[in-house]
Coordinates of C-alpha atoms in Angstrom, one line a residue:
X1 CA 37.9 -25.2 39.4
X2 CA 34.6 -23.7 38.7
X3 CA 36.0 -22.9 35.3
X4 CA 37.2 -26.4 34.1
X5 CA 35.5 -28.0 31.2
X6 CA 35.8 -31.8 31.0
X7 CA 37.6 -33.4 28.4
X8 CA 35.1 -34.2 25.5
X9 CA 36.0 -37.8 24.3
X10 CA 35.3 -38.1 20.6
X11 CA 33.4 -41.5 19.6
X12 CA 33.7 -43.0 16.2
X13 CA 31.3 -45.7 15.0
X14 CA 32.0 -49.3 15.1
X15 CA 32.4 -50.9 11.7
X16 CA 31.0 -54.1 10.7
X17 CA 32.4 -57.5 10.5
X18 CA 33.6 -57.9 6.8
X19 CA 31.8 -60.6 5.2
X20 CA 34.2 -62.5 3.4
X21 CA 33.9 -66.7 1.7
X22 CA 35.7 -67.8 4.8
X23 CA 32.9 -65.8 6.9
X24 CA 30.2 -67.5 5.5
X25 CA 32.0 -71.4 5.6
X26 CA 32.8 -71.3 9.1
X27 CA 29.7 -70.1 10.0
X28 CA 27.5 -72.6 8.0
X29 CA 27.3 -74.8 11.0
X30 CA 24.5 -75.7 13.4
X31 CA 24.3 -74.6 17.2
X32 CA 26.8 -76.9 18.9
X33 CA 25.5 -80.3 20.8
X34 CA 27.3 -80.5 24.2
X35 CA 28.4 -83.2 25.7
X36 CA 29.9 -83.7 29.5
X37 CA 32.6 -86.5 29.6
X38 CA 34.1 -87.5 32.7
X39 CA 37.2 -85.6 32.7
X40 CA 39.4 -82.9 30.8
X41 CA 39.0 -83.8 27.1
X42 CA 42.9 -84.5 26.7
X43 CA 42.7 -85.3 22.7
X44 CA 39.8 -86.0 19.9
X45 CA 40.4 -88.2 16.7
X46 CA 38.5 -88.9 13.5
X47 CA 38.6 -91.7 11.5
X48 CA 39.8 -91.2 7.9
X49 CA 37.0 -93.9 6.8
X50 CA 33.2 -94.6 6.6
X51 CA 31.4 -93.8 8.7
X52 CA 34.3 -91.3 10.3
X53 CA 33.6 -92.1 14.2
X54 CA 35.9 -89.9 16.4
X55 CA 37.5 -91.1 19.5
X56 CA 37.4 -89.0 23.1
X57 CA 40.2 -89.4 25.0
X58 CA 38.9 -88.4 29.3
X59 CA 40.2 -89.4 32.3
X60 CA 40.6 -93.6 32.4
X61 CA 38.5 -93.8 29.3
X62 CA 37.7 -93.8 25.4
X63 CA 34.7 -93.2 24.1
X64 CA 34.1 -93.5 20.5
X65 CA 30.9 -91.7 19.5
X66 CA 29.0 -92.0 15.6
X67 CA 29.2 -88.9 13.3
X68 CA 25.9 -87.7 14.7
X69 CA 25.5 -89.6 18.5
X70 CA 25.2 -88.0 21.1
X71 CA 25.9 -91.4 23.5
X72 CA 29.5 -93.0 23.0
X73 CA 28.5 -96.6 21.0
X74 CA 31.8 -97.8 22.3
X75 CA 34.1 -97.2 25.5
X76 CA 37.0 -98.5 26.3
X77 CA 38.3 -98.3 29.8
X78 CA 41.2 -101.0 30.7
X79 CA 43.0 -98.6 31.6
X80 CA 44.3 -98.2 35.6
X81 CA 45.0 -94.3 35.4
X82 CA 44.4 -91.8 33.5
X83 CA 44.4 -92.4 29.6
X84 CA 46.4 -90.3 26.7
X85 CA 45.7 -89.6 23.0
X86 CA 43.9 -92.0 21.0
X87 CA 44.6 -92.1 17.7
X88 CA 43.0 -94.1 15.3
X89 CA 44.9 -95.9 12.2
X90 CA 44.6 -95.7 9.0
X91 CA 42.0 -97.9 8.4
X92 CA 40.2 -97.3 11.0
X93 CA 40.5 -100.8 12.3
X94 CA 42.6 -100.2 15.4
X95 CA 43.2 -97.4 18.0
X96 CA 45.8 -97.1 20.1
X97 CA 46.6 -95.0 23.3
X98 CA 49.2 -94.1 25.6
X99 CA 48.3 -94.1 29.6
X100 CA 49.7 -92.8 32.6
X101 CA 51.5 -95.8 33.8
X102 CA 53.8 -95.9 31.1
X103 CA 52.1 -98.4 29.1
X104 CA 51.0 -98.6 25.3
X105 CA 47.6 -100.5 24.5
X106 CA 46.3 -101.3 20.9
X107 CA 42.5 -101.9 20.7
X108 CA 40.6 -104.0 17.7
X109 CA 37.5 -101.4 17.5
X110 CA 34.7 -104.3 17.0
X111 CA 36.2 -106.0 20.8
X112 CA 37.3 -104.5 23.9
X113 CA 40.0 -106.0 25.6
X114 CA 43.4 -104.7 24.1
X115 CA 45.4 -106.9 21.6
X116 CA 48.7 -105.3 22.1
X117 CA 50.6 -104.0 25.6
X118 CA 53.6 -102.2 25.0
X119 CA 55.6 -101.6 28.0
X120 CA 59.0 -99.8 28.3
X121 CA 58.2 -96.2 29.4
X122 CA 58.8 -95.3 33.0
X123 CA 56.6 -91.9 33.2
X124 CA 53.4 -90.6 31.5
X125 CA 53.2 -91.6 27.6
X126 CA 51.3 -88.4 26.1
X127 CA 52.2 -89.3 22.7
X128 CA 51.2 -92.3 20.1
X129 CA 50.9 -92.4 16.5
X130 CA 50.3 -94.9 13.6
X131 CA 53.3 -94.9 10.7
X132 CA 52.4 -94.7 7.0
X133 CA 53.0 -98.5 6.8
X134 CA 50.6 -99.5 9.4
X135 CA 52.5 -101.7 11.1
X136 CA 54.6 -99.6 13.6
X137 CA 53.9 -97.1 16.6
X138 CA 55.5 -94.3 18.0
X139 CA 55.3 -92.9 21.2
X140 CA 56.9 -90.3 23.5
X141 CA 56.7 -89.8 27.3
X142 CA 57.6 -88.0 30.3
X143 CA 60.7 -90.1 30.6
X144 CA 62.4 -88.0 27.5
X145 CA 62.5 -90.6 25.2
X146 CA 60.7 -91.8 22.1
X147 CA 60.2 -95.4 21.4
X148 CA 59.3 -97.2 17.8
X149 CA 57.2 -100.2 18.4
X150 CA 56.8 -103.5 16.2
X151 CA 53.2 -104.4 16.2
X152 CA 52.9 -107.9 15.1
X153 CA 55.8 -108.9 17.5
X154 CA 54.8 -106.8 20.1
X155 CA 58.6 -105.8 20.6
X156 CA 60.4 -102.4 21.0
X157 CA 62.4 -101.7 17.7
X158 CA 64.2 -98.6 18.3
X159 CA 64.7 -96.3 21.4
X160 CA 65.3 -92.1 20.4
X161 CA 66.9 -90.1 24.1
X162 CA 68.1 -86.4 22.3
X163 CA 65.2 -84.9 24.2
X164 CA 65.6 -83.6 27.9
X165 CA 62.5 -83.0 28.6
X166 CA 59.0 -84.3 28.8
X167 CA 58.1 -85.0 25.0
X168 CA 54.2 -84.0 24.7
X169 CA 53.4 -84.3 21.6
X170 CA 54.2 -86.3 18.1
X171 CA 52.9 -87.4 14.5
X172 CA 54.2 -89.5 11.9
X173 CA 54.8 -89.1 8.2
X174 CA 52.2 -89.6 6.0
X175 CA 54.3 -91.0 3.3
X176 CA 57.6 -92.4 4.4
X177 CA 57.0 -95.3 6.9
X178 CA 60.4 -94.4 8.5
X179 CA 59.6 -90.6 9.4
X180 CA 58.0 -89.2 12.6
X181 CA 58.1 -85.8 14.5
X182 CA 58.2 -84.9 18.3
X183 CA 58.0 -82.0 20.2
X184 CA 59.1 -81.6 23.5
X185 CA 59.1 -79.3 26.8
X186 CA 62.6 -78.5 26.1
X187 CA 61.4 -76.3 23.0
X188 CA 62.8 -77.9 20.6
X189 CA 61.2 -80.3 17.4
X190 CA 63.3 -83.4 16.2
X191 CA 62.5 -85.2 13.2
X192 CA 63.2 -88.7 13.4
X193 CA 64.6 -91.2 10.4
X194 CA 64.1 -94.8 11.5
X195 CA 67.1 -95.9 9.1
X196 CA 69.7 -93.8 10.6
X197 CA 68.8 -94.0 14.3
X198 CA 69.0 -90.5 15.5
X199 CA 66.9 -87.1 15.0
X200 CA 67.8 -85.6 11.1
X201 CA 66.2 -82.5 11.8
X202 CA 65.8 -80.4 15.0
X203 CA 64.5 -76.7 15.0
X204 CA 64.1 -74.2 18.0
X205 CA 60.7 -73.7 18.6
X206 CA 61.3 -71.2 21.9
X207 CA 58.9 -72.2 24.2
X208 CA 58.0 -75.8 25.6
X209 CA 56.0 -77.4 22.7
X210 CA 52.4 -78.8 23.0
X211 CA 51.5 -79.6 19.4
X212 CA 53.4 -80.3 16.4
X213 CA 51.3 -81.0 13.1
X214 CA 53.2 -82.7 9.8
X215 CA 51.4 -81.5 6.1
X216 CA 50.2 -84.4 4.2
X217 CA 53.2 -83.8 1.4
X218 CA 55.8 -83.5 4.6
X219 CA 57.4 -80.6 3.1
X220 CA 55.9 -78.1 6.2
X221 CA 56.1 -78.3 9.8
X222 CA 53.6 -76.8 12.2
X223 CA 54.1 -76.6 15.7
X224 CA 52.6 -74.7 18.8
X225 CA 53.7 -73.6 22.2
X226 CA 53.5 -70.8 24.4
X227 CA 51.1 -68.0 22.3
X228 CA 53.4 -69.2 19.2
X229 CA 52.3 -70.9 16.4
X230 CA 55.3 -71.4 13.6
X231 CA 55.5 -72.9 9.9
X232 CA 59.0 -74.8 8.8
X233 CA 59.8 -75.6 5.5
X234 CA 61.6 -79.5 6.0
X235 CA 62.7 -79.1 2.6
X236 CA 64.9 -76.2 3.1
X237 CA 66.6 -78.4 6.7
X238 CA 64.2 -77.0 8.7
X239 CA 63.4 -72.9 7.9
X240 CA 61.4 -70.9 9.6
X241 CA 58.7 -69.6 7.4
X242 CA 56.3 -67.6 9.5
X243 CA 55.8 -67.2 13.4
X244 CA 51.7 -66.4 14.2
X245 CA 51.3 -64.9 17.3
X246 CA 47.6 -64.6 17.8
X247 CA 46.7 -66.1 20.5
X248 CA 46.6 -64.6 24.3
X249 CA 47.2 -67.7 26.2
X250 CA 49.2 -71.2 25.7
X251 CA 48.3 -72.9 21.9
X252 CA 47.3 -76.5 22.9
X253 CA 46.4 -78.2 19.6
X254 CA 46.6 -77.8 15.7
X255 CA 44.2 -79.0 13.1
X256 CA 44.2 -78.9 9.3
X257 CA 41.6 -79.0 7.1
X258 CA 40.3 -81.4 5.0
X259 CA 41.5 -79.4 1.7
X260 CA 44.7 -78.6 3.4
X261 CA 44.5 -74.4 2.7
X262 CA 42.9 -73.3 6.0
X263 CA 44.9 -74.1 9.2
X264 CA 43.2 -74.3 13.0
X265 CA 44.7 -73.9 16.4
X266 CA 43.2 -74.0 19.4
X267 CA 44.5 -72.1 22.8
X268 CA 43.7 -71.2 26.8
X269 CA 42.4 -68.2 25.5
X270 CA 38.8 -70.3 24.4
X271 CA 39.3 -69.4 21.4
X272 CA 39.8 -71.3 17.9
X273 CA 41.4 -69.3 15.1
X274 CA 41.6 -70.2 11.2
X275 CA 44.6 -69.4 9.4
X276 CA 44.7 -69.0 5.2
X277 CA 47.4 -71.3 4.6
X278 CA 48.6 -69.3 1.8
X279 CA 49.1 -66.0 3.4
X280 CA 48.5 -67.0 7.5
X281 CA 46.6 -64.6 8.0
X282 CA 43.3 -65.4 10.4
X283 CA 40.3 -65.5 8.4
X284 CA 37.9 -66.2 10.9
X285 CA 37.2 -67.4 14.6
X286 CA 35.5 -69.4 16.8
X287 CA 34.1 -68.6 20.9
X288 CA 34.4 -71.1 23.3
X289 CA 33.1 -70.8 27.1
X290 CA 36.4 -72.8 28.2
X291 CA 40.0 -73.5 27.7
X292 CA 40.5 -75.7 24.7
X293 CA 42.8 -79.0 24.8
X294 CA 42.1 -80.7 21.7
X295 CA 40.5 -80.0 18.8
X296 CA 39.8 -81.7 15.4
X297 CA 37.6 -82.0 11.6
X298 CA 35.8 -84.7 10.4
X299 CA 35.9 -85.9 6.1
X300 CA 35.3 -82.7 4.6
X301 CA 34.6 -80.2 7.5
X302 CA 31.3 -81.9 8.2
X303 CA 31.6 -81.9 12.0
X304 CA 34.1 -79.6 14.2
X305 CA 34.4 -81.6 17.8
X306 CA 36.2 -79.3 21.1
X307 CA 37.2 -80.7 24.4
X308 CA 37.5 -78.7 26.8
X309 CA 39.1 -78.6 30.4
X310 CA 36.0 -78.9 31.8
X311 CA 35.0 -81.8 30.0
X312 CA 32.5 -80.6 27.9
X313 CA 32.8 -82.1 24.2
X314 CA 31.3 -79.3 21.5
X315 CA 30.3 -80.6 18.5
X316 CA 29.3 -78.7 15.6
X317 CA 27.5 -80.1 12.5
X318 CA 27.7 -78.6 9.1
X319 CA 24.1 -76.9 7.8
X320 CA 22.8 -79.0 4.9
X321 CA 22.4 -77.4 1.9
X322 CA 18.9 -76.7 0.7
X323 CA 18.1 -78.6 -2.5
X324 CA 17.4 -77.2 -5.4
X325 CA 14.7 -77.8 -8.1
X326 CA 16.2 -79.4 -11.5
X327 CA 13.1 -76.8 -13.3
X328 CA 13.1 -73.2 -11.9
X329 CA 9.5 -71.9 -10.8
X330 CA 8.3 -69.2 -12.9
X331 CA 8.9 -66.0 -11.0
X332 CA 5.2 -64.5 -9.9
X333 CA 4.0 -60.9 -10.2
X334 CA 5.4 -58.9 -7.0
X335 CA 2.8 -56.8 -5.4
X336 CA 3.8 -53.7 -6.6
X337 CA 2.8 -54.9 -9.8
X338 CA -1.2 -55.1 -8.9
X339 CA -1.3 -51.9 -7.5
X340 CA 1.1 -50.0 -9.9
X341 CA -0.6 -46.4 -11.0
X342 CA -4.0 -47.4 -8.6
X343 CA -3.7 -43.7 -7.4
X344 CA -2.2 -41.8 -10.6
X345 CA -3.9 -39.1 -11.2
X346 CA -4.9 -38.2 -14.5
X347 CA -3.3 -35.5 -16.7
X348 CA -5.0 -33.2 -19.3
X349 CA -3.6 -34.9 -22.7
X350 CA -4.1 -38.4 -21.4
X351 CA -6.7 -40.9 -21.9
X352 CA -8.5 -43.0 -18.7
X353 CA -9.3 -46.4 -20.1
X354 CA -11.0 -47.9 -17.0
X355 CA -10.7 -51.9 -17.0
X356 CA -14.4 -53.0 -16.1
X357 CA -14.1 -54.8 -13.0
X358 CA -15.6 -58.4 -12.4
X359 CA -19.5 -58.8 -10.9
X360 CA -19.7 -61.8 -8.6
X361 CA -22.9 -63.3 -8.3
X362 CA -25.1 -63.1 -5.1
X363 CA -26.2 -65.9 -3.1
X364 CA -30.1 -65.8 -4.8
X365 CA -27.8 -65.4 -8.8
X366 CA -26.2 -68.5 -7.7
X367 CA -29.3 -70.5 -6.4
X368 CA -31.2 -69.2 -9.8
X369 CA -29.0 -70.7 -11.7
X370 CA -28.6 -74.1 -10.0
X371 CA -32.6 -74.2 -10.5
X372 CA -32.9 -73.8 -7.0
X373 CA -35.6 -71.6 -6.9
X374 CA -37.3 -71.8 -3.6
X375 CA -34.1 -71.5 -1.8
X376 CA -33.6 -68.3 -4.1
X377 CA -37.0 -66.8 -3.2
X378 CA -36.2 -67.4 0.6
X379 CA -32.7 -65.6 0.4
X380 CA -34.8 -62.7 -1.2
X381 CA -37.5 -62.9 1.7
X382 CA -34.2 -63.1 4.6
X383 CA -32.8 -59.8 2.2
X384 CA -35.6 -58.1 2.8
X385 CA -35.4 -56.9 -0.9
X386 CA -37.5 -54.1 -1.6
X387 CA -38.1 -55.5 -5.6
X388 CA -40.4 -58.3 -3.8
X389 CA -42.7 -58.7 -7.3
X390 CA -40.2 -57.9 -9.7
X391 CA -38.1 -61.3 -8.1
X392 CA -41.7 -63.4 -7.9
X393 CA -41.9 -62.3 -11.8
X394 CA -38.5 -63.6 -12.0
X395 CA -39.2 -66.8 -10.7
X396 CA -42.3 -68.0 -11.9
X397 CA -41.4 -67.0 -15.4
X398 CA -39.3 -70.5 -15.5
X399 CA -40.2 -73.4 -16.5
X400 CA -42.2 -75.5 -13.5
X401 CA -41.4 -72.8 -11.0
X402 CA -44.5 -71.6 -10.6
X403 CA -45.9 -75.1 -10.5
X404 CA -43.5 -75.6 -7.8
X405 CA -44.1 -72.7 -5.4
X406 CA -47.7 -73.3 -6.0
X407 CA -47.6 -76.5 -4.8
X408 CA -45.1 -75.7 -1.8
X409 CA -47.1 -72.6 -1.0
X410 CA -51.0 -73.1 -2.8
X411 CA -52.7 -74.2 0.6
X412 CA -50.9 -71.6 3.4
X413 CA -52.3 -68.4 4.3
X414 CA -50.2 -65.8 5.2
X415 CA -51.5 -63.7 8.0
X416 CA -48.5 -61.2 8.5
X417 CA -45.1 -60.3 7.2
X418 CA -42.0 -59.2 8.8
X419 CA -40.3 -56.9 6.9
X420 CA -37.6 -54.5 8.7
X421 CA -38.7 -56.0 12.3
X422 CA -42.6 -54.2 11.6
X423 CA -45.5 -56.5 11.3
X424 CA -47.2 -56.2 7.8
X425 CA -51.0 -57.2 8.0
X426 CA -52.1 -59.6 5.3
X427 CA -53.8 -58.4 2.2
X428 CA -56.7 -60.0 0.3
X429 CA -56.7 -57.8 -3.2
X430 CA -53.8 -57.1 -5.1
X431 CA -52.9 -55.7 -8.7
X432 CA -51.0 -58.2 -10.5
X433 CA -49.7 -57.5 -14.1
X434 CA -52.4 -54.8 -14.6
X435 CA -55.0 -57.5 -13.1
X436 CA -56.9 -57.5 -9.9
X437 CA -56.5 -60.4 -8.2
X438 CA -58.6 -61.8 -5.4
X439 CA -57.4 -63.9 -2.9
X440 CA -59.2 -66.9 -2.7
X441 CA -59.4 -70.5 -3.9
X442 CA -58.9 -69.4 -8.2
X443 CA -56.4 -66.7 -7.8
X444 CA -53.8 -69.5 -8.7
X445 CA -55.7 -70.3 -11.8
X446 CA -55.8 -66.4 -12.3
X447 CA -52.3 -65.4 -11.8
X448 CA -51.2 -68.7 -14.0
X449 CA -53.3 -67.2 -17.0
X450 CA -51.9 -64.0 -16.6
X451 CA -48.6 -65.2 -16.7
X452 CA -49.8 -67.1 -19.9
X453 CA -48.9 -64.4 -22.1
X454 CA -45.5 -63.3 -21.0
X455 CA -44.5 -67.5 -20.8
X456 CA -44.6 -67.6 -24.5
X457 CA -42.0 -65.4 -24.9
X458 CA -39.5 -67.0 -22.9
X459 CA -40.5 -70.4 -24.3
X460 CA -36.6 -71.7 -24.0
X461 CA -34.3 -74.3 -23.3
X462 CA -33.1 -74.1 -19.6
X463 CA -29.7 -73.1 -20.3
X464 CA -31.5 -69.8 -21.6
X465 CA -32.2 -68.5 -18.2
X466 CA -29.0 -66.2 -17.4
X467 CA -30.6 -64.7 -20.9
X468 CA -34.0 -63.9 -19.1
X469 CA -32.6 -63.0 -16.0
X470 CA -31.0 -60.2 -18.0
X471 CA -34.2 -58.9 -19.7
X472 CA -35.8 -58.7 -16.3
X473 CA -32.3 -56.8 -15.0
X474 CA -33.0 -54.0 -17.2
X475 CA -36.5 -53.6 -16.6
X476 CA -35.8 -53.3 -13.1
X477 CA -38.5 -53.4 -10.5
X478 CA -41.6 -51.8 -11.1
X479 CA -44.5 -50.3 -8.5
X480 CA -46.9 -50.9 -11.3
X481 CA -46.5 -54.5 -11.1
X482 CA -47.5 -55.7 -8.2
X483 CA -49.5 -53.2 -5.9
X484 CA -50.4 -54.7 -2.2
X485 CA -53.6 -53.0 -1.2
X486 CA -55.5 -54.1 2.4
X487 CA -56.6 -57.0 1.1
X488 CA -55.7 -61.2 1.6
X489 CA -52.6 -62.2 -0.1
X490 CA -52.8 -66.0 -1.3
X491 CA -50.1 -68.5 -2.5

């Protein structure tokens, strides 16, 4: 054995979900809202009008709950055992459910108490439905039969006994008033005709049916039972189009969307699948965290609602769609733009034309040409800017300025500086303009004659000054100007 190489297992990468229109529909909805009812969730309904409530159907109660509540606005609960599939007319007016008693009650959806009691069934009545007429119900229970009740008499009309088992499931025709399906636990599905008293159709479905599900033109059949899910054409007497087996557990419930070309079925497995009604083939599917007994759409796929056995309600809301502007935004620069060829190196046949780049002004530019010259001479001081007489120059060249610092500054000595953190003894003689200066009571007078000269020259308007700031830019500072000797400086 101390030869034997173990068997190298050759792993291949997992490839990607394929993103397909179906793909990104089904998955345009919000994170579900979850809501604990008291019991199983045995059936959900929508109404077909404004403002499409849904009714739950849960142990000994209805709740019907608004498009986006998460607290039932209405319950029903007359009921003295457990209640069965609520189903809402056409109209949305009235809503009817079968009840473990055997009884039939027909609510008005702005009372409570019922207005109708049907009674005739022995066992269980898992079954109700609305005709296209409005006017008529049919049910099915565990007794095998199905019954056609006469609402404004409140009076059986017909009584239907070809099943031989418990009949779980039923719809009625869309269009014909006098058409109805059922499915049964003896795996078959009869088709019913009001006029002629007896089934017209009956197909082998193969295992004991627990949803059927009638096409709004009634020319197909859906129905579900064990992991089977199988399409009859009713035009050709009942054919057998295609048999989906997709599912690992028992199908419970059938659903059809609002445009009628996708198909949903829900199973044990806790899964939901959607099926292309063109070409069956699942196009997408949903996770659930428990076995699924019910399942159904609201007007236009807005709002996807599971029960569950556990009695948790999921209910999924469609994303709204972002809106978008009537005038498209002009499309900006990207940032590659700005700093396209910032490091390209230049070549020996080609020219550099560099783009000059913008000068901000500084703080003291700024307060120069608001004519806030003593806050500019301060921001020169706090600088510590070496130029010291070049900026004085600067600023008592204007108009008034020197007037003004004069006066702010004419009757304070100044006994030291701080320049660099080093104390600066005071001065009393300096050079000023080529002129020696003394420092005491007439060096005002002094230095305002020596400016004299150089005033007439800049005799302007005040919107002139970014002119003579300028001329003194390109002079620059000079030593020659103004030479601090170990003497008194006045102000």
């Amino acid at each position: 054995m101390a030869g034997y190489k173990p068997v190298a297992i050759q792993t291949y990468p997992v490839l990607g979900e394929k993103i397909t229109q179906d793909t990104l529909y089904w998955n345009n909805y919000k994170t579900p809202v979850q809501i604990k009812e008291f019991g199983a969730v045995s059936k959900v309904d929508f109404s077909s009008q404004p403002p499409y409530n849904y009714a739950v159907t849960a142990s000994s109660r209805i709740h019907i709950y608004g498009r986006y509540s998460q607290e039932p606005i209405k319950t029903f609960s007359r009921f003295k055992d457990t209640a069965y599939c609520a189903t809402f007319r056409q109209d949305g007016r009235l809503l009817v459910a079968g009840s473990e008693d055997g009884g039939v009650q027909l609510f008005d959806i702005s009372g409570r108490a019922p207005l109708r009691q049907f009674e005739g069934h022995t066992k269980a009545v898992h079954s109700v439905d609305f005709t296209a007429d409005k006017y008529h119900v049919v049910s099915g229970a565990d007794d095998y039969t199905v019954k056609l009740w006469d609402i404004p008499n409140s009076k059986e009309i017909l009584t239907f006994k070809e099943h031989s088992d418990y009949v779980r499931c039923g719809c009625a025709s869309k269009l014909n008033p006098d058409l109805f399906v059922t499915g049964s636990y003896d795996h078959t599905v009869k088709m019913f005709d009001a006029r002629t008293n007896q089934s017209v159709i009956s197909v082998e479905h193969g295992q004991p049916v627990e949803s059927v599900l009638l096409f709004p033109s009634g020319g197909l059949l859906v129905s579900a039972g064990g992991r089977y899910v199988k399409v009859w054409d009713m035009l050709k007497g009942g054919q057998l189009l295609v048999s989906l087996k997709n599912h690992h557990k028992t199908v419970t419930c059938l659903c059809l969307s609002s445009s009628g070309q996708r198909l949903l079925s829900g199973s044990l497995d806790r899964k939901v699948k959607v099926y292309s009604t063109t070409s069956y083939k699942v196009v997408h599917s949903f996770d659930y965290t428990a076995s699924i007994l019910s399942l159904a759409l609201a007007h236009e796929d807005e709002t996807i609602v599971v029960g569950m056995t556990n009695g948790i309600l999921s209910v999924k809301h469609r994303k709204s769609e972002a809106k978008k502007d009537s005038v498209p935004r002009r499309r900006r620069p990207a940032y590659r733009t700005f700093i396209k060829g910032k490091n390209y190196m230049k070549q020996q046949d080609d020219i550099l034309i560099n783009r000059p780049l913008k000068k901000h002004l500084e703080l003291y530019d700024r307060d120069l040409k608001n004519f806030r010259i003593s806050k500019a001479l301060d921001r020169v001081l706090e600088l510590q800017f070496t130029g010291v007489s070049w900026w004085l120059l600067l600023l008592w060249s204007m108009d008034s300025s020197l007037d003004v610092l004069l006066s702010q500054f004419g009757t304070s000595r100044i006994t030291s500086w701080q320049i660099g953190g080093e104390t600066v003894e005071t001065v009393t003689d300096f050079i000023f303009l080529g002129s020696k200066i003394t420092a005491d009571g007439d060096c005002n007078h002094e230095m305002k004659k020596t400016l004299g000269s150089l005033r007439k020259s800049y005799d302007q308007p005040r919107q002139h000054i970014k002119k003579q700031r300028h001329y003194f830019a390109d002079k620059g500072p000079s030593s020659q100007s103004c030479d601090f000797s170990n003497s008194h400086v006045w102000m």
